[in-house]
mmCIF file of C-alpha atoms and ligand atoms in Angstrom:
data_model
loop_
_atom_site.group_PDB
_atom_site.id
_atom_site.type_symbol
_atom_site.label_atom_id
_atom_site.label_comp_id
_atom_site.label_asym_id
_atom_site.label_seq_id
_atom_site.Cartn_x
_atom_site.Cartn_y
_atom_site.Cartn_z
ATOM 1 C CA UNK A 1 -50.794 163.079 -8.066
ATOM 2 C CA UNK A 2 -51.437 160.235 -10.587
ATOM 3 C CA UNK A 3 -54.630 158.922 -9.005
ATOM 4 C CA UNK A 4 -53.333 158.937 -5.447
ATOM 5 C CA UNK A 5 -56.356 160.856 -4.113
ATOM 6 C CA UNK A 6 -58.852 158.329 -5.487
ATOM 7 C CA UNK A 7 -56.652 155.520 -4.222
ATOM 8 C CA UNK A 8 -56.504 156.903 -0.642
ATOM 9 C CA UNK A 9 -60.291 157.064 -0.513
ATOM 10 C CA UNK A 10 -60.608 153.545 -1.935
ATOM 11 C CA UNK A 11 -58.221 151.931 0.569
ATOM 12 C CA UNK A 12 -59.627 153.966 3.469
ATOM 13 C CA UNK A 13 -63.101 152.604 2.679
ATOM 14 C CA UNK A 14 -61.691 149.073 2.686
ATOM 15 C CA UNK A 15 -59.950 149.726 6.037
ATOM 16 C CA UNK A 16 -63.228 151.101 7.436
ATOM 17 C CA UNK A 17 -64.963 147.813 6.565
ATOM 18 C CA UNK A 18 -62.190 145.781 8.221
ATOM 19 C CA UNK A 19 -62.586 147.790 11.452
ATOM 20 C CA UNK A 20 -66.400 147.586 11.399
ATOM 21 C CA UNK A 21 -66.329 143.797 11.159
ATOM 22 C CA UNK A 22 -63.988 143.593 14.173
ATOM 23 C CA UNK A 23 -65.573 146.247 16.393
ATOM 24 C CA UNK A 24 -66.862 143.766 18.965
ATOM 25 C CA UNK A 25 -64.163 141.095 18.616
ATOM 26 C CA UNK A 26 -61.959 139.969 21.498
ATOM 27 C CA UNK A 27 -58.719 141.567 20.343
ATOM 28 C CA UNK A 28 -55.441 141.981 22.237
ATOM 29 C CA UNK A 29 -54.723 145.399 23.787
ATOM 30 C CA UNK A 30 -51.245 146.656 24.730
ATOM 31 C CA UNK A 31 -50.118 149.665 26.731
ATOM 32 C CA UNK A 32 -47.555 151.894 25.011
ATOM 33 C CA UNK A 33 -44.708 153.849 26.627
ATOM 34 C CA UNK A 34 -45.794 152.775 30.142
ATOM 35 C CA UNK A 35 -48.779 155.131 29.761
ATOM 36 C CA UNK A 36 -52.168 153.572 30.702
ATOM 37 C CA UNK A 37 -53.986 156.031 28.448
ATOM 38 C CA UNK A 38 -51.775 155.346 25.411
ATOM 39 C CA UNK A 39 -52.974 151.999 24.061
ATOM 40 C CA UNK A 40 -52.752 149.978 20.885
ATOM 41 C CA UNK A 41 -54.799 146.986 19.768
ATOM 42 C CA UNK A 42 -54.037 144.260 17.279
ATOM 43 C CA UNK A 43 -56.649 145.887 15.019
ATOM 44 C CA UNK A 44 -54.607 149.136 14.872
ATOM 45 C CA UNK A 45 -51.616 147.100 13.723
ATOM 46 C CA UNK A 46 -53.574 144.974 11.258
ATOM 47 C CA UNK A 47 -55.209 148.023 9.653
ATOM 48 C CA UNK A 48 -51.912 149.897 9.412
ATOM 49 C CA UNK A 49 -50.255 146.894 7.711
ATOM 50 C CA UNK A 50 -53.192 146.618 5.310
ATOM 51 C CA UNK A 51 -52.930 150.307 4.348
ATOM 52 C CA UNK A 52 -49.139 150.291 3.987
ATOM 53 C CA UNK A 53 -49.186 147.121 1.855
ATOM 54 C CA UNK A 54 -51.894 148.538 -0.413
ATOM 55 C CA UNK A 55 -49.905 151.740 -0.930
ATOM 56 C CA UNK A 56 -46.624 149.899 -1.510
ATOM 57 C CA UNK A 57 -48.301 147.678 -4.114
ATOM 58 C CA UNK A 58 -49.292 150.704 -6.196
ATOM 59 C CA UNK A 59 -46.600 153.266 -5.275
ATOM 60 C CA UNK A 60 -43.424 151.335 -4.324
ATOM 61 C CA UNK A 61 -41.235 154.459 -4.270
ATOM 62 C CA UNK A 62 -43.341 156.479 -1.822
ATOM 63 C CA UNK A 63 -42.322 157.030 1.819
ATOM 64 C CA UNK A 64 -44.187 156.664 5.103
ATOM 65 C CA UNK A 65 -44.558 157.910 8.660
ATOM 66 C CA UNK A 66 -46.948 155.646 10.557
ATOM 67 C CA UNK A 67 -48.026 155.468 14.174
ATOM 68 C CA UNK A 68 -47.478 151.748 14.667
ATOM 69 C CA UNK A 69 -44.088 151.718 12.927
ATOM 70 C CA UNK A 70 -44.961 149.176 10.248
ATOM 71 C CA UNK A 71 -42.507 151.211 8.202
ATOM 72 C CA UNK A 72 -40.614 154.483 8.656
ATOM 73 C CA UNK A 73 -39.248 156.034 5.523
ATOM 74 C CA UNK A 74 -39.897 159.784 5.440
ATOM 75 C CA UNK A 75 -37.119 160.803 3.029
ATOM 76 C CA UNK A 76 -39.073 160.471 -0.204
ATOM 77 C CA UNK A 77 -40.844 162.998 -2.440
ATOM 78 C CA UNK A 78 -44.263 161.543 -1.623
ATOM 79 C CA UNK A 79 -44.797 160.665 2.054
ATOM 80 C CA UNK A 80 -47.920 159.004 3.442
ATOM 81 C CA UNK A 81 -48.665 159.820 7.085
ATOM 82 C CA UNK A 82 -50.965 157.210 8.595
ATOM 83 C CA UNK A 83 -52.824 156.749 11.839
ATOM 84 C CA UNK A 84 -54.874 153.546 11.401
ATOM 85 C CA UNK A 85 -57.081 154.360 14.416
ATOM 86 C CA UNK A 86 -57.001 157.840 15.929
ATOM 87 C CA UNK A 87 -58.783 157.618 19.268
ATOM 88 C CA UNK A 88 -57.988 154.007 20.174
ATOM 89 C CA UNK A 89 -59.304 154.580 23.715
ATOM 90 C CA UNK A 90 -62.706 155.450 22.219
ATOM 91 C CA UNK A 91 -62.496 152.469 19.860
ATOM 92 C CA UNK A 92 -61.963 150.094 22.797
ATOM 93 C CA UNK A 93 -64.330 151.594 25.371
ATOM 94 C CA UNK A 94 -67.082 153.244 23.319
ATOM 95 C CA UNK A 95 -66.899 151.731 19.824
ATOM 96 C CA UNK A 96 -67.379 155.252 18.413
ATOM 97 C CA UNK A 97 -65.561 158.594 17.962
ATOM 98 C CA UNK A 98 -62.442 157.178 16.339
ATOM 99 C CA UNK A 99 -61.073 157.713 12.855
ATOM 100 C CA UNK A 100 -58.690 156.506 10.183
ATOM 101 C CA UNK A 101 -56.366 159.374 9.267
ATOM 102 C CA UNK A 102 -54.262 159.363 6.111
ATOM 103 C CA UNK A 103 -52.350 162.305 4.685
ATOM 104 C CA UNK A 104 -50.248 162.573 1.571
ATOM 105 C CA UNK A 105 -47.452 165.142 1.563
ATOM 106 C CA UNK A 106 -45.346 165.976 -1.492
ATOM 107 C CA UNK A 107 -41.972 167.616 -0.837
ATOM 108 C CA UNK A 108 -43.241 168.740 2.571
ATOM 109 C CA UNK A 109 -46.536 170.170 1.345
ATOM 110 C CA UNK A 110 -49.846 168.610 2.348
ATOM 111 C CA UNK A 111 -51.674 167.565 -0.820
ATOM 112 C CA UNK A 112 -54.482 165.247 0.314
ATOM 113 C CA UNK A 113 -55.979 164.597 3.748
ATOM 114 C CA UNK A 114 -58.548 161.895 4.452
ATOM 115 C CA UNK A 115 -60.240 161.392 7.815
ATOM 116 C CA UNK A 116 -62.822 158.624 8.038
ATOM 117 C CA UNK A 117 -65.099 158.672 11.080
ATOM 118 C CA UNK A 118 -65.590 154.918 10.966
ATOM 119 C CA UNK A 119 -68.857 154.462 12.883
ATOM 120 C CA UNK A 120 -70.546 157.679 11.697
ATOM 121 C CA UNK A 121 -69.609 156.648 8.150
ATOM 122 C CA UNK A 122 -68.188 160.070 7.278
ATOM 123 C CA UNK A 123 -65.356 160.270 4.759
ATOM 124 C CA UNK A 124 -63.889 163.766 4.948
ATOM 125 C CA UNK A 125 -61.460 164.635 2.169
ATOM 126 C CA UNK A 126 -59.393 167.775 1.653
ATOM 127 C CA UNK A 127 -57.306 168.409 -1.440
ATOM 128 C CA UNK A 128 -54.909 171.356 -1.493
ATOM 129 C CA UNK A 129 -56.453 174.274 -3.389
ATOM 130 C CA UNK A 130 -59.471 172.166 -4.393
ATOM 131 C CA UNK A 131 -61.590 172.324 -1.218
ATOM 132 C CA UNK A 132 -63.068 169.705 1.049
ATOM 133 C CA UNK A 133 -65.945 167.262 0.974
ATOM 134 C CA UNK A 134 -67.902 165.026 3.325
ATOM 135 C CA UNK A 135 -69.033 161.801 1.652
ATOM 136 C CA UNK A 136 -68.495 163.561 -1.678
ATOM 137 C CA UNK A 137 -70.566 166.635 -0.802
ATOM 138 C CA UNK A 138 -69.074 170.110 -0.360
ATOM 139 C CA UNK A 139 -69.988 171.443 3.107
ATOM 140 C CA UNK A 140 -71.353 174.944 3.801
ATOM 141 C CA UNK A 141 -68.682 177.616 4.241
ATOM 142 C CA UNK A 142 -67.485 178.334 7.794
ATOM 143 C CA UNK A 143 -69.114 181.141 9.747
ATOM 144 C CA UNK A 144 -66.580 183.232 11.650
ATOM 145 C CA UNK A 145 -67.094 183.229 15.425
ATOM 146 C CA UNK A 146 -65.583 185.160 18.316
ATOM 147 C CA UNK A 147 -64.310 183.592 21.546
ATOM 148 C CA UNK A 148 -67.627 184.011 23.365
ATOM 149 C CA UNK A 149 -69.326 182.023 20.579
ATOM 150 C CA UNK A 150 -66.745 179.232 20.602
ATOM 151 C CA UNK A 151 -66.997 175.570 21.542
ATOM 152 C CA UNK A 152 -63.498 174.552 22.576
ATOM 153 C CA UNK A 153 -62.129 171.018 22.828
ATOM 154 C CA UNK A 154 -59.149 170.641 25.129
ATOM 155 C CA UNK A 155 -58.502 167.720 27.453
ATOM 156 C CA UNK A 156 -58.041 167.984 31.182
ATOM 157 C CA UNK A 157 -54.627 166.413 30.579
ATOM 158 C CA UNK A 158 -53.598 169.245 28.256
ATOM 159 C CA UNK A 159 -55.008 171.918 30.607
ATOM 160 C CA UNK A 160 -53.015 170.509 33.536
ATOM 161 C CA UNK A 161 -49.817 170.282 31.458
ATOM 162 C CA UNK A 162 -50.153 173.809 30.063
ATOM 163 C CA UNK A 163 -50.603 175.077 33.596
ATOM 164 C CA UNK A 164 -47.715 173.055 35.029
ATOM 165 C CA UNK A 165 -45.398 174.215 32.239
ATOM 166 C CA UNK A 166 -46.324 177.847 32.979
ATOM 167 C CA UNK A 167 -47.826 178.322 29.503
ATOM 168 C CA UNK A 168 -51.526 178.954 30.208
ATOM 169 C CA UNK A 169 -54.305 178.627 32.752
ATOM 170 C CA UNK A 170 -57.409 177.476 30.891
ATOM 171 C CA UNK A 171 -59.327 176.410 34.001
ATOM 172 C CA UNK A 172 -61.182 179.718 34.169
ATOM 173 C CA UNK A 173 -62.057 180.018 30.490
ATOM 174 C CA UNK A 174 -65.611 178.675 30.857
ATOM 175 C CA UNK A 175 -67.195 182.101 31.362
ATOM 176 C CA UNK A 176 -65.417 183.469 28.249
ATOM 177 C CA UNK A 177 -66.477 180.740 25.799
ATOM 178 C CA UNK A 178 -69.718 179.133 24.671
ATOM 179 C CA UNK A 179 -68.910 175.609 25.834
ATOM 180 C CA UNK A 180 -66.208 173.060 26.481
ATOM 181 C CA UNK A 181 -66.003 169.487 25.166
ATOM 182 C CA UNK A 182 -63.427 166.736 25.027
ATOM 183 C CA UNK A 183 -64.010 163.965 22.523
ATOM 184 C CA UNK A 184 -60.665 162.130 22.456
ATOM 185 C CA UNK A 185 -59.747 162.066 18.770
ATOM 186 C CA UNK A 186 -57.655 164.893 17.351
ATOM 187 C CA UNK A 187 -58.422 163.947 13.748
ATOM 188 C CA UNK A 188 -62.184 164.060 14.344
ATOM 189 C CA UNK A 189 -62.028 167.337 16.263
ATOM 190 C CA UNK A 190 -59.906 169.095 13.644
ATOM 191 C CA UNK A 191 -62.513 168.071 11.057
ATOM 192 C CA UNK A 192 -65.263 169.268 13.406
ATOM 193 C CA UNK A 193 -63.582 172.685 13.436
ATOM 194 C CA UNK A 194 -63.360 172.566 9.620
ATOM 195 C CA UNK A 195 -67.095 171.804 9.491
ATOM 196 C CA UNK A 196 -68.178 174.413 12.064
ATOM 197 C CA UNK A 197 -69.247 171.824 14.670
ATOM 198 C CA UNK A 198 -66.600 173.093 17.113
ATOM 199 C CA UNK A 199 -64.356 176.153 16.978
ATOM 200 C CA UNK A 200 -61.046 175.264 18.570
ATOM 201 C CA UNK A 201 -59.022 172.173 19.503
ATOM 202 C CA UNK A 202 -55.882 172.420 21.601
ATOM 203 C CA UNK A 203 -53.398 169.688 22.499
ATOM 204 C CA UNK A 204 -49.878 169.937 23.841
ATOM 205 C CA UNK A 205 -48.665 166.443 22.922
ATOM 206 C CA UNK A 206 -49.755 165.171 19.552
ATOM 207 C CA UNK A 207 -47.790 163.282 16.942
ATOM 208 C CA UNK A 208 -47.827 164.259 13.279
ATOM 209 C CA UNK A 209 -50.100 161.332 12.318
ATOM 210 C CA UNK A 210 -52.821 162.685 14.643
ATOM 211 C CA UNK A 211 -53.208 165.912 12.677
ATOM 212 C CA UNK A 212 -51.380 165.695 9.307
ATOM 213 C CA UNK A 213 -54.598 164.909 7.406
ATOM 214 C CA UNK A 214 -56.824 167.118 9.559
ATOM 215 C CA UNK A 215 -54.890 170.310 8.892
ATOM 216 C CA UNK A 216 -55.044 169.807 5.114
ATOM 217 C CA UNK A 217 -58.846 169.544 5.431
ATOM 218 C CA UNK A 218 -59.058 172.479 7.853
ATOM 219 C CA UNK A 219 -56.972 174.775 5.643
ATOM 220 C CA UNK A 220 -59.310 174.074 2.729
ATOM 221 C CA UNK A 221 -62.183 175.196 4.985
ATOM 222 C CA UNK A 222 -60.334 178.452 5.696
ATOM 223 C CA UNK A 223 -59.510 177.564 9.309
ATOM 224 C CA UNK A 224 -56.325 178.294 11.254
ATOM 225 C CA UNK A 225 -53.615 176.019 12.634
ATOM 226 C CA UNK A 226 -50.330 176.924 14.272
ATOM 227 C CA UNK A 227 -48.293 175.128 11.566
ATOM 228 C CA UNK A 228 -49.233 177.923 9.183
ATOM 229 C CA UNK A 229 -46.673 179.908 11.211
ATOM 230 C CA UNK A 230 -44.283 177.264 12.538
ATOM 231 C CA UNK A 231 -42.220 174.639 10.760
ATOM 232 C CA UNK A 232 -43.891 171.215 10.683
ATOM 233 C CA UNK A 233 -41.230 168.571 11.377
ATOM 234 C CA UNK A 234 -41.703 165.190 9.722
ATOM 235 C CA UNK A 235 -40.706 163.153 12.778
ATOM 236 C CA UNK A 236 -42.456 161.109 15.481
ATOM 237 C CA UNK A 237 -41.818 163.762 18.162
ATOM 238 C CA UNK A 238 -44.738 164.975 20.259
ATOM 239 C CA UNK A 239 -45.662 168.582 19.466
ATOM 240 C CA UNK A 240 -48.376 171.086 20.324
ATOM 241 C CA UNK A 241 -51.357 171.861 18.122
ATOM 242 C CA UNK A 242 -53.882 174.682 18.085
ATOM 243 C CA UNK A 243 -56.564 174.661 15.426
ATOM 244 C CA UNK A 244 -59.347 177.179 15.223
ATOM 245 C CA UNK A 245 -62.233 178.556 13.235
ATOM 246 C CA UNK A 246 -60.093 181.689 12.779
ATOM 247 C CA UNK A 247 -56.846 183.195 14.073
ATOM 248 C CA UNK A 248 -58.770 185.913 15.961
ATOM 249 C CA UNK A 249 -60.155 183.522 18.573
ATOM 250 C CA UNK A 250 -56.675 182.123 19.202
ATOM 251 C CA UNK A 251 -55.413 185.665 19.816
ATOM 252 C CA UNK A 252 -58.386 186.377 22.121
ATOM 253 C CA UNK A 253 -57.788 183.172 24.108
ATOM 254 C CA UNK A 254 -54.047 183.820 24.367
ATOM 255 C CA UNK A 255 -54.600 187.429 25.491
ATOM 256 C CA UNK A 256 -56.894 186.240 28.274
ATOM 257 C CA UNK A 257 -55.423 182.962 29.485
ATOM 258 C CA UNK A 258 -51.814 182.511 28.267
ATOM 259 C CA UNK A 259 -49.081 183.864 30.507
ATOM 260 C CA UNK A 260 -46.596 185.377 28.030
ATOM 261 C CA UNK A 261 -48.718 187.167 25.471
HETATM 262 P P1 2AM B 301 -55.309 165.244 24.095
HETATM 263 O O1 2AM B 301 -56.454 166.005 23.529
HETATM 264 O O2 2AM B 301 -55.229 165.209 25.579
HETATM 265 O O3 2AM B 301 -53.994 165.595 23.474
HETATM 266 C C1 2AM B 301 -54.976 161.697 19.647
HETATM 267 O O4 2AM B 301 -56.014 161.994 18.793
HETATM 268 C C2 2AM B 301 -55.508 161.447 21.020
HETATM 269 O O5 2AM B 301 -54.398 161.064 21.842
HETATM 270 C C3 2AM B 301 -56.134 162.667 21.636
HETATM 271 O O6 2AM B 301 -57.296 162.312 22.299
HETATM 272 C C4 2AM B 301 -55.063 163.117 22.602
HETATM 273 O O7 2AM B 301 -55.599 163.730 23.735
HETATM 274 C C5 2AM B 301 -54.443 161.822 23.020
HETATM 275 N N1 2AM B 301 -53.108 162.050 23.595
HETATM 276 C C6 2AM B 301 -52.166 162.941 23.220
HETATM 277 N N2 2AM B 301 -51.083 162.841 23.996
HETATM 278 C C7 2AM B 301 -51.349 161.882 24.892
HETATM 279 C C8 2AM B 301 -50.629 161.326 25.972
HETATM 280 N N3 2AM B 301 -49.395 161.741 26.266
HETATM 281 N N4 2AM B 301 -51.230 160.357 26.697
HETATM 282 C C9 2AM B 301 -52.456 159.936 26.387
HETATM 283 N N5 2AM B 301 -53.198 160.413 25.378
HETATM 284 C C10 2AM B 301 -52.656 161.373 24.643
HETATM 285 CA CA1 CA B 302 -53.623 155.706 16.669
#
């Protein structure tokens, strides 16, 4: 890895400081893909450019997949997958619950994942086969839960879509789980599952930069994600994601609320 892990953490900390200084600025906001809830600010773009330039300075032969398309060059041995702000809606409206997400894949295998919860000042790092840490400290191991003990994060948007597509009806799950939440940042929620703060996160339309770092961290915690069983495509296509404390609660949920199981 030739120092890449240390370098990701270093540049992520610098990006965190850039965002913190601009949190209450008057920045421009654009709507993406004609979708009112898919927004981008000039800070997203500035931070992505900063990160890409820093990486190119040190590793000019590495490739990238990035949300704001500063560069797209996935056909390299080392590929950096970057979301400069995951949860831009939260960034704009709440000034909290958003994250910088950076993953490093080598020949298709996730090597390092970094998710920085900017306002909570939490730097969560997972390194393949070496474990995970939060601000440099190894967290307690995950406790296995069953469905009834699970806090599940799934948006109303995803529940409606799953129902409309004839995949699942999650509207009645409340009596079978401990509680429901929806925070609005995939990267943060995947880490929350890795840290035992929540037990499942489901989305039907994420892009790889929303979860590429999170699943490296989650796997080091011993959690489950559906890309352990399906091929992860290194494209910008929207795909589904299910992450969980353990595979058993996914099976329980599917048995109860998915139509073809
Ligand atoms: P979701 O839980 O409904 O998928 C990415 O971290 C964030 O983008 C998540 O909050 C995710 O919400 C949201 N997102 C995913 N697809 C979206 C879409 N098509 N429109 C708006 N937000 C979306
Ligand atoms: Ca983003």
